[in-house]
XYZ file of C-alpha atoms in Angstrom:
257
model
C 0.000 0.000 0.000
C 0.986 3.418 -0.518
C 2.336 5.459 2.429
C 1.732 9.311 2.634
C 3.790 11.554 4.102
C 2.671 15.190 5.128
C 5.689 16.898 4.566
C 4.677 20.255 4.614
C 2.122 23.162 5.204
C 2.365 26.946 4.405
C -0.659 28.978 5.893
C -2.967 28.281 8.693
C -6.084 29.470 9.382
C -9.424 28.370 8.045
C -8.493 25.489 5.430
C -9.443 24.739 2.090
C -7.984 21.152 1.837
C -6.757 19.014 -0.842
C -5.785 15.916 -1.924
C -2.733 14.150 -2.957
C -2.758 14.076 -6.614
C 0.229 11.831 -8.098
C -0.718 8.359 -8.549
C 1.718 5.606 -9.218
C 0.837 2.546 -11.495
C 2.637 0.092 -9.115
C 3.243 -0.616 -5.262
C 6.538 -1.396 -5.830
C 9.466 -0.901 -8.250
C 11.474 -4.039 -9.394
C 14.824 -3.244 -11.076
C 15.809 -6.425 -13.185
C 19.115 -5.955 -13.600
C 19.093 -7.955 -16.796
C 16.614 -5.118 -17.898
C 19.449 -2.278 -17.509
C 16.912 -0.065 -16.352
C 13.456 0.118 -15.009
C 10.323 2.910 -14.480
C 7.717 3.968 -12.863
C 4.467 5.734 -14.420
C 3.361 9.116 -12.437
C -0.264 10.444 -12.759
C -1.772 13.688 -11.749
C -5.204 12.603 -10.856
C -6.048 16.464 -9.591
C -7.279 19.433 -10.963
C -4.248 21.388 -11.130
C -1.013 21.166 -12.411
C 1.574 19.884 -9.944
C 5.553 20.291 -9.643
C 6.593 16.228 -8.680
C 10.437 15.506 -7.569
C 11.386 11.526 -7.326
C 14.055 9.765 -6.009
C 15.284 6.646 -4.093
C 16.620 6.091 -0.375
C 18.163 3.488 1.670
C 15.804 3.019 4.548
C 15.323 6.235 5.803
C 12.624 8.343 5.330
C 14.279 11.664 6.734
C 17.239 10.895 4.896
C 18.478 14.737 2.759
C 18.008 14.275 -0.348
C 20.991 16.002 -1.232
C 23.300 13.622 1.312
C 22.273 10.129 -0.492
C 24.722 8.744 -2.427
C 22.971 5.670 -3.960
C 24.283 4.041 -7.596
C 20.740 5.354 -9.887
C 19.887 7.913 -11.491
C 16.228 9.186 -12.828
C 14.942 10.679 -15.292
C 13.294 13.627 -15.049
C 14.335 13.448 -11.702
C 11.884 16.676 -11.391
C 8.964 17.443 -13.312
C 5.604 19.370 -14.082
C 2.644 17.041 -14.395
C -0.292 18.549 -15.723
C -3.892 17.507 -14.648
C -4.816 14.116 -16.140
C -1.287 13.887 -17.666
C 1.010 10.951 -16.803
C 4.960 11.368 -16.694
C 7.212 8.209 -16.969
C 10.243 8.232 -14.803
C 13.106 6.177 -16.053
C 15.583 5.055 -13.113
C 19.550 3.540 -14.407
C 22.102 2.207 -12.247
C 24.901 3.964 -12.004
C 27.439 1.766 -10.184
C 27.958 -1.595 -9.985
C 28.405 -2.272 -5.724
C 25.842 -3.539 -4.802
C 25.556 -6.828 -3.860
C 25.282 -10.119 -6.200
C 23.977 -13.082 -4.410
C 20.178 -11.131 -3.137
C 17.900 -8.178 -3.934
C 19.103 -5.239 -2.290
C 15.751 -3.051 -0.976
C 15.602 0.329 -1.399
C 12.724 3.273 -1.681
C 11.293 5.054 -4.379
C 10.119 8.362 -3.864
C 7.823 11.228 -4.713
C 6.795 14.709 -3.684
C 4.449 16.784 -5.130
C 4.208 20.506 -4.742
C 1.309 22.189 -5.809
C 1.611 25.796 -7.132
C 1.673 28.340 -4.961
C -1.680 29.825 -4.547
C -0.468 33.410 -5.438
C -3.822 35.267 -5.992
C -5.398 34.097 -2.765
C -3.088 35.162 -0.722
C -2.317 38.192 -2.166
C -6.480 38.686 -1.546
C -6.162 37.707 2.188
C -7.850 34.389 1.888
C -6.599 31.885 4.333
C -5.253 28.249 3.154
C -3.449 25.308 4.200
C -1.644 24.143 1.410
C -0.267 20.724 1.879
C 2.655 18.977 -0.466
C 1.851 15.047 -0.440
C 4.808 12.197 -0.524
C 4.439 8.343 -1.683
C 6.904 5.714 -0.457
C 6.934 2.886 -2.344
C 9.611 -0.181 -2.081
C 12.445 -0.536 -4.756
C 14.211 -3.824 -5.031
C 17.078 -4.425 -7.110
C 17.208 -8.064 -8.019
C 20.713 -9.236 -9.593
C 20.720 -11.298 -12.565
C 21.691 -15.300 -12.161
C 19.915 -15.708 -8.986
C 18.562 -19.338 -7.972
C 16.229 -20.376 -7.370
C 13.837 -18.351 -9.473
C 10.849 -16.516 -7.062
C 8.371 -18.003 -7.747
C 10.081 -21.760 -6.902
C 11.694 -19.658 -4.253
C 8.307 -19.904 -2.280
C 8.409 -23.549 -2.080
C 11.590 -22.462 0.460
C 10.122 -20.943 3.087
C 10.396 -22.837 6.570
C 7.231 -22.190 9.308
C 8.107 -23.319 12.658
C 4.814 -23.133 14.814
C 5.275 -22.640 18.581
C 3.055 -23.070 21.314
C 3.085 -21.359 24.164
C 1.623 -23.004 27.767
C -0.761 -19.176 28.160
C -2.070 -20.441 24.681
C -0.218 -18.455 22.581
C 1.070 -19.108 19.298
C 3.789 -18.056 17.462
C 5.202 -18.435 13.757
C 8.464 -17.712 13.057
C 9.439 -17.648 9.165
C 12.786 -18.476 7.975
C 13.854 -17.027 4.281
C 16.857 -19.386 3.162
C 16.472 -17.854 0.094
C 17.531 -14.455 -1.767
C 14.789 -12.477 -1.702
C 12.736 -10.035 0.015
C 9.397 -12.038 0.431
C 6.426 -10.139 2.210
C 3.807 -11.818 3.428
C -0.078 -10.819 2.570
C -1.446 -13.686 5.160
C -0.288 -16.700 6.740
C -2.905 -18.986 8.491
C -2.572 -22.786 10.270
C -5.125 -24.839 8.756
C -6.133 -28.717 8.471
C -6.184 -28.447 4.621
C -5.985 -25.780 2.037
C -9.999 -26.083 1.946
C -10.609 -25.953 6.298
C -11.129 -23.146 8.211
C -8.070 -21.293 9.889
C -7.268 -22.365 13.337
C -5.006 -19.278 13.953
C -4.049 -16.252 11.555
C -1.797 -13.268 11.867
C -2.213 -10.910 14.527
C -1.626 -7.113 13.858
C -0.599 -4.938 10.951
C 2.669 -4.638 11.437
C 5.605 -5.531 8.803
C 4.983 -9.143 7.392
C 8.429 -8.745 5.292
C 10.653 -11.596 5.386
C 14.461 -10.872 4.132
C 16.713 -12.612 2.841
C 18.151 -15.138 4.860
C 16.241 -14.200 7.720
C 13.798 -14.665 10.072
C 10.857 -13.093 10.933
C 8.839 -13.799 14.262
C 4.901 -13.285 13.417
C 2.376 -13.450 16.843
C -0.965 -16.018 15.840
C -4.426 -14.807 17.038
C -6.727 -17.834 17.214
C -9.719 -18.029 14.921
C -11.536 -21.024 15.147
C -11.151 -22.181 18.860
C -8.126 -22.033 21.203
C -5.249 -24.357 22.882
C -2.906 -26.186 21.028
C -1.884 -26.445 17.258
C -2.168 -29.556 16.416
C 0.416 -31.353 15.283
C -1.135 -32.056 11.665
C -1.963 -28.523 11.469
C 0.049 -26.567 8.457
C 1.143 -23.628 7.410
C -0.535 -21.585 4.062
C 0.159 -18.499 3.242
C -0.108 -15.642 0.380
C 2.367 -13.411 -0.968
C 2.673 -10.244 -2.790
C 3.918 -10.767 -6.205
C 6.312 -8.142 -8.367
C 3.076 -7.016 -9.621
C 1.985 -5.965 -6.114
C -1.233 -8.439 -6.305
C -1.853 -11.516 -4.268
C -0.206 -14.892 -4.665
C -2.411 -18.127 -4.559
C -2.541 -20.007 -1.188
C 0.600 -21.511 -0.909
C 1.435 -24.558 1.908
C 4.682 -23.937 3.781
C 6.883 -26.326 4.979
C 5.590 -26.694 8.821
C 7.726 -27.973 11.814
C 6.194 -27.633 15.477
C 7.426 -27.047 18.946
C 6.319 -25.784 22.211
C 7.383 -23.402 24.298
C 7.624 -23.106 27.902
């Protein structure tokens, strides 16, 4: 999903509020690096035309833009968008240090700033103007790796714990080279029975690579134990930012005391 950032505000008073405008054809970026390049489609979905400045960081959000020092460029790196106009953003590599054997995840980013609403202020009228920024993830996937991702699924380890309060807890190991994020993960009889327990919260369901990620159950359909034949299935989100099929995870169980 896309994350908005307020970044900024000129006048306050009584408000005329807006909306953010630029729209992005994908929830994430994948740079192939077989590709040599890869790009991102910007849309002004507003009413008027907006000023929209792009670029990528490595994790932090209140990173300067002018202190990164990241191996892509883009192209236009800034640019007018005019209402119902799309601009395509081209994004190169630069360098070649980045690592070889797994994705490497960076962000994509993009302000817009609206015009500056000269005539109503120099009337007296009394705005909050707002500039609007969208997050999205970038992932730079080297050429050559194995397995491919979708057989890459087939990887992922689920060892269920039970707790003596009742509890249950996942945790997910990644043996593989890729950033894999979870859209749900339930324990189930069957790919066809109810879930027993699904994921608790909304937190980050991202699993890197070689990792593991520890994911807190909330029961669904009764409470206790997992049962041993219980099993893990789960959903992904795909480079297209959609929804894998259920998927069943290699399960092992222990309990915890």
């Amino acid at each position: 999903m896309y994350l908005k950032y307020l970044v900024g505000l000129l006048l306050l008073a009584t408000a005329h509020w807006c909306h953010a405008g630029v729209v992005i054809n994908t929830t994430r970026i994948i740079f192939n690096e077989a590709d040599g390049e890869a790009s991102a489609q910007l849309r002004n979905s507003g009413s008027m035309p907006l000023l929209v400045q792009t670029w990528l960081d490595a994790g932090d959000p209140r990173a300067k833009v002018e202190s990164l020092n990241l191996p892509f460029a883009m192209t236009p790196s800034t640019a007018r968008i005019d209402p119902a106009r799309a601009q395509a953003v081209r994004i190169f590599r630069t360098r070649d240090d980045l690592p070889k054997d797994r994705e490497t995840l960076l962000w994509f980013n993009a302000l817009e700033i609206p015009p500056r609403p000269t005539q109503a202020m120099e009337q007296g009228t009394n705005l909050l103007q707002l500039s609007f920024r969208t997050r999205i993830k970038f992932l730079y996937r080297p050429k050559g790796l194995t397995p491919s991702f979708t057989d890459a699924l087939k990887l992922l380890q689920f060892n269920v714990s039970n707790g003596v309060d009742g509890t249950v807890q996942v945790v997910v190991h990644n043996p593989t080279p890729y950033h894999i994020t979870l859209r749900s993960l339930s324990l189930r009889g069957g790919a066809q029975s109810p879930a027993l327990t699904e994921l608790s919260g909304q937190g980050s369901h991202m699993v890197l690579p070689g990792s593991d990620l520890s994911l807190p159950m909330k029961w669904v359909g009764g409470s206790g134990l997992v049962p041993e034949q219980a099993s893990a299935y789960f959903t992904i989100i795909n480079d297209q930012g959609g929804e894998s099929r259920l998927q069943k995870g290699y399960t092992r169980h222990e309990e915890r005391h």
